[in-house]
PDB file of C-alpha atoms in Angstrom:
ATOM      1  CA  MET V   1      68.711-284.976 -29.501  1.00 54.00           C
ATOM      2  CA  THR V   2      66.844-287.999 -30.797  1.00 58.00           C
ATOM      3  CA  LYS V   3      65.889-288.557 -34.421  1.00 60.00           C
ATOM      4  CA  ASN V   4      62.171-288.118 -33.598  1.00 63.00           C
ATOM      5  CA  HIS V   5      62.872-284.890 -31.802  1.00 56.00           C
ATOM      6  CA  LYS V   6      64.866-283.573 -34.812  1.00 59.00           C
ATOM      7  CA  GLU V   7      62.065-284.518 -37.230  1.00 60.00           C
ATOM      8  CA  GLU V   8      59.469-282.891 -35.016  1.00 61.00           C
ATOM      9  CA  LEU V   9      61.598-279.760 -34.759  1.00 57.00           C
ATOM     10  CA  GLY V  10      61.893-279.654 -38.590  1.00 57.00           C
ATOM     11  CA  ARG V  11      58.150-279.930 -38.962  1.00 61.00           C
ATOM     12  CA  SER V  12      57.566-277.215 -36.440  1.00 60.00           C
ATOM     13  CA  VAL V  13      59.910-274.841 -38.386  1.00 57.00           C
ATOM     14  CA  ILE V  14      57.947-275.454 -41.584  1.00 57.00           C
ATOM     15  CA  LYS V  15      54.648-274.986 -39.756  1.00 64.00           C
ATOM     16  CA  ARG V  16      55.949-271.805 -38.143  1.00 65.00           C
ATOM     17  CA  LYS V  17      56.708-270.270 -41.588  1.00 66.00           C
ATOM     18  CA  HIS V  18      53.174-271.204 -42.710  1.00 69.00           C
ATOM     19  CA  ASP V  19      51.740-269.611 -39.530  1.00 75.00           C
ATOM     20  CA  GLN V  20      53.710-266.410 -40.142  1.00 85.00           C
ATOM     21  CA  TYR V  21      51.794-265.893 -43.392  1.00 89.00           C
ATOM     22  CA  HIS V  22      48.548-266.176 -41.405  1.00 90.00           C
ATOM     23  CA  ILE V  23      49.820-263.601 -38.912  1.00 93.00           C
ATOM     24  CA  VAL V  24      50.712-261.144 -41.696  1.00 94.00           C
ATOM     25  CA  ALA V  25      47.321-261.678 -43.308  1.00 95.00           C
ATOM     26  CA  ALA V  26      45.608-261.138 -39.938  1.00 96.00           C
ATOM     27  CA  ILE V  27      47.493-257.876 -39.352  1.00 97.00           C
ATOM     28  CA  PHE V  28      46.609-256.765 -42.853  1.00 98.00           C
ATOM     29  CA  VAL V  29      42.917-257.387 -42.147  1.00 98.00           C
ATOM     30  CA  ILE V  30      43.006-255.362 -38.963  1.00 98.00           C
ATOM     31  CA  VAL V  31      44.917-252.465 -40.593  1.00 98.00           C
ATOM     32  CA  PHE V  32      42.612-252.582 -43.611  1.00 98.00           C
ATOM     33  CA  PHE V  33      39.390-252.237 -41.603  1.00 98.00           C
ATOM     34  CA  ILE V  34      40.802-249.562 -39.281  1.00 98.00           C
ATOM     35  CA  THR V  35      41.975-247.587 -42.344  1.00 98.00           C
ATOM     36  CA  LEU V  36      38.693-248.137 -44.195  1.00 98.00           C
ATOM     37  CA  GLY V  37      36.702-246.881 -41.192  1.00 98.00           C
ATOM     38  CA  THR V  38      39.028-243.960 -40.468  1.00 98.00           C
ATOM     39  CA  VAL V  39      38.972-242.674 -44.013  1.00 99.00           C
ATOM     40  CA  SER V  40      35.280-243.344 -44.572  1.00 98.00           C
ATOM     41  CA  PHE V  41      34.067-241.634 -41.379  1.00 98.00           C
ATOM     42  CA  HIS V  42      36.447-238.759 -41.985  1.00 98.00           C
ATOM     43  CA  ILE V  43      34.790-238.214 -45.346  1.00 98.00           C
ATOM     44  CA  LEU V  44      31.194-239.107 -44.488  1.00 98.00           C
ATOM     45  CA  GLU V  45      30.971-237.400 -41.075  1.00 98.00           C
ATOM     46  CA  ASP V  46      33.577-234.740 -41.601  1.00 97.00           C
ATOM     47  CA  TRP V  47      35.302-235.914 -38.392  1.00 98.00           C
ATOM     48  CA  SER V  48      39.009-235.335 -37.802  1.00 98.00           C
ATOM     49  CA  PHE V  49      41.234-238.310 -38.569  1.00 98.00           C
ATOM     50  CA  ALA V  50      41.791-238.738 -34.799  1.00 98.00           C
ATOM     51  CA  LYS V  51      38.051-238.965 -34.103  1.00 98.00           C
ATOM     52  CA  SER V  52      37.514-241.218 -37.098  1.00 98.00           C
ATOM     53  CA  PHE V  53      40.371-243.525 -35.983  1.00 98.00           C
ATOM     54  CA  TYR V  54      39.036-243.562 -32.434  1.00 97.00           C
ATOM     55  CA  PHE V  55      35.494-244.446 -33.596  1.00 97.00           C
ATOM     56  CA  SER V  56      36.779-247.133 -35.955  1.00 97.00           C
ATOM     57  CA  VAL V  57      38.902-248.837 -33.250  1.00 96.00           C
ATOM     58  CA  ALA V  58      36.154-248.572 -30.643  1.00 96.00           C
ATOM     59  CA  THR V  59      33.668-250.064 -33.123  1.00 96.00           C
ATOM     60  CA  LEU V  60      35.857-252.889 -34.347  1.00 95.00           C
ATOM     61  CA  THR V  61      36.828-253.923 -30.835  1.00 92.00           C
ATOM     62  CA  THR V  62      33.126-253.776 -29.819  1.00 89.00           C
ATOM     63  CA  VAL V  63      33.898-251.269 -27.037  1.00 91.00           C
ATOM     64  CA  GLY V  64      31.322-248.778 -28.367  1.00 84.00           C
ATOM     65  CA  TYR V  65      31.561-245.982 -25.825  1.00 88.00           C
ATOM     66  CA  GLY V  66      28.662-244.168 -27.475  1.00 88.00           C
ATOM     67  CA  ASP V  67      30.300-240.747 -27.372  1.00 93.00           C
ATOM     68  CA  LEU V  68      30.540-240.646 -31.182  1.00 94.00           C
ATOM     69  CA  HIS V  69      27.940-241.981 -33.582  1.00 94.00           C
ATOM     70  CA  PRO V  70      27.135-241.524 -37.274  1.00 96.00           C
ATOM     71  CA  THR V  71      24.565-238.792 -37.861  1.00 96.00           C
ATOM     72  CA  TYR V  72      23.865-238.962 -41.596  1.00 97.00           C
ATOM     73  CA  ASP V  73      21.848-241.692 -43.301  1.00 98.00           C
ATOM     74  CA  VAL V  74      24.667-242.594 -45.666  1.00 97.00           C
ATOM     75  CA  SER V  75      27.203-242.888 -42.795  1.00 97.00           C
ATOM     76  CA  ARG V  76      24.709-244.953 -40.740  1.00 98.00           C
ATOM     77  CA  THR V  77      24.252-247.332 -43.653  1.00 98.00           C
ATOM     78  CA  PHE V  78      28.021-247.591 -44.121  1.00 98.00           C
ATOM     79  CA  ALA V  79      28.392-248.154 -40.326  1.00 97.00           C
ATOM     80  CA  ALA V  80      25.931-251.030 -40.430  1.00 97.00           C
ATOM     81  CA  PHE V  81      27.940-252.845 -43.104  1.00 98.00           C
ATOM     82  CA  TYR V  82      31.195-251.813 -41.484  1.00 98.00           C
ATOM     83  CA  ILE V  83      30.098-253.386 -38.217  1.00 97.00           C
ATOM     84  CA  LEU V  84      28.777-256.551 -39.920  1.00 97.00           C
ATOM     85  CA  PHE V  85      31.926-257.242 -41.890  1.00 97.00           C
ATOM     86  CA  GLY V  86      34.579-255.408 -39.893  1.00 98.00           C
ATOM     87  CA  VAL V  87      33.839-256.693 -36.421  1.00 96.00           C
ATOM     88  CA  GLY V  88      33.728-260.338 -37.496  1.00 96.00           C
ATOM     89  CA  SER V  89      36.844-260.036 -39.626  1.00 97.00           C
ATOM     90  CA  THR V  90      38.784-258.175 -36.949  1.00 96.00           C
ATOM     91  CA  LEU V  91      37.843-260.631 -34.248  1.00 95.00           C
ATOM     92  CA  ALA V  92      38.756-263.547 -36.504  1.00 96.00           C
ATOM     93  CA  ALA V  93      42.154-261.872 -37.175  1.00 96.00           C
ATOM     94  CA  ILE V  94      42.752-261.374 -33.457  1.00 95.00           C
ATOM     95  CA  THR V  95      41.891-265.032 -32.901  1.00 95.00           C
ATOM     96  CA  VAL V  96      44.504-266.082 -35.492  1.00 94.00           C
ATOM     97  CA  ILE V  97      47.139-263.996 -33.742  1.00 94.00           C
ATOM     98  CA  ALA V  98      46.181-265.253 -30.230  1.00 94.00           C
ATOM     99  CA  THR V  99      46.104-268.875 -31.394  1.00 92.00           C
ATOM    100  CA  ASP V 100      49.573-268.503 -32.880  1.00 89.00           C
ATOM    101  CA  ARG V 101      50.940-267.148 -29.602  1.00 89.00           C
ATOM    102  CA  ILE V 102      49.306-270.039 -27.679  1.00 91.00           C
ATOM    103  CA  ASN V 103      50.761-272.568 -30.138  1.00 87.00           C
ATOM    104  CA  VAL V 104      54.257-271.039 -29.899  1.00 85.00           C
ATOM    105  CA  THR V 105      54.145-271.158 -26.121  1.00 89.00           C
ATOM    106  CA  ALA V 106      52.898-274.747 -26.139  1.00 89.00           C
ATOM    107  CA  ALA V 107      55.624-275.813 -28.608  1.00 85.00           C
ATOM    108  CA  ARG V 108      58.305-274.176 -26.446  1.00 87.00           C
ATOM    109  CA  MET V 109      56.936-275.949 -23.360  1.00 91.00           C
ATOM    110  CA  ARG V 110      56.891-279.251 -25.229  1.00 88.00           C
ATOM    111  CA  ASP V 111      60.427-278.785 -26.537  1.00 85.00           C
ATOM    112  CA  ASN V 112      61.689-277.885 -23.055  1.00 87.00           C
ATOM    113  CA  ALA V 113      59.953-280.976 -21.592  1.00 87.00           C
ATOM    114  CA  LEU V 114      61.522-283.218 -24.264  1.00 85.00           C
ATOM    115  CA  ALA V 115      64.972-281.737 -23.680  1.00 83.00           C
ATOM    116  CA  ARG V 116      64.647-282.291 -19.913  1.00 86.00           C
ATOM    117  CA  LYS V 117      63.477-285.882 -20.527  1.00 83.00           C
ATOM    118  CA  GLU V 118      66.395-286.577 -22.862  1.00 82.00           C
ATOM    119  CA  LYS V 119      68.863-285.041 -20.411  1.00 81.00           C
ATOM    120  CA  ARG V 120      67.576-287.315 -17.613  1.00 82.00           C
ATOM    121  CA  GLU V 121      67.869-290.348 -19.866  1.00 78.00           C
ATOM    122  CA  GLU V 122      71.573-289.654 -20.585  1.00 70.00           C
TER     123      GLU V 122
END
């Protein structure tokens, strides 16, 4: 293993720890908005927790089957803000997680290519 490869590996370990904090934050955002929607629609619409959870996940992932919808003015108003803030935040969090997975795969491929190159040079 060359000196440059060792230095690069050290930097990637530090970056990986930093990325893990972003992953935890992203998961927290997703769980927060699902919980917020589930509890709020359970209270506002008097839906079961299962229906409220289903509606929250379908809304945040922009699936929107249309089989459930808010019926009261207060819950419609809440839903409007929930969609505005929740969908964007959830999609941003999913992007953080997906980007991390792509970066990890790319780093592994790069490390494997460097290892093969060094092995050929020996």
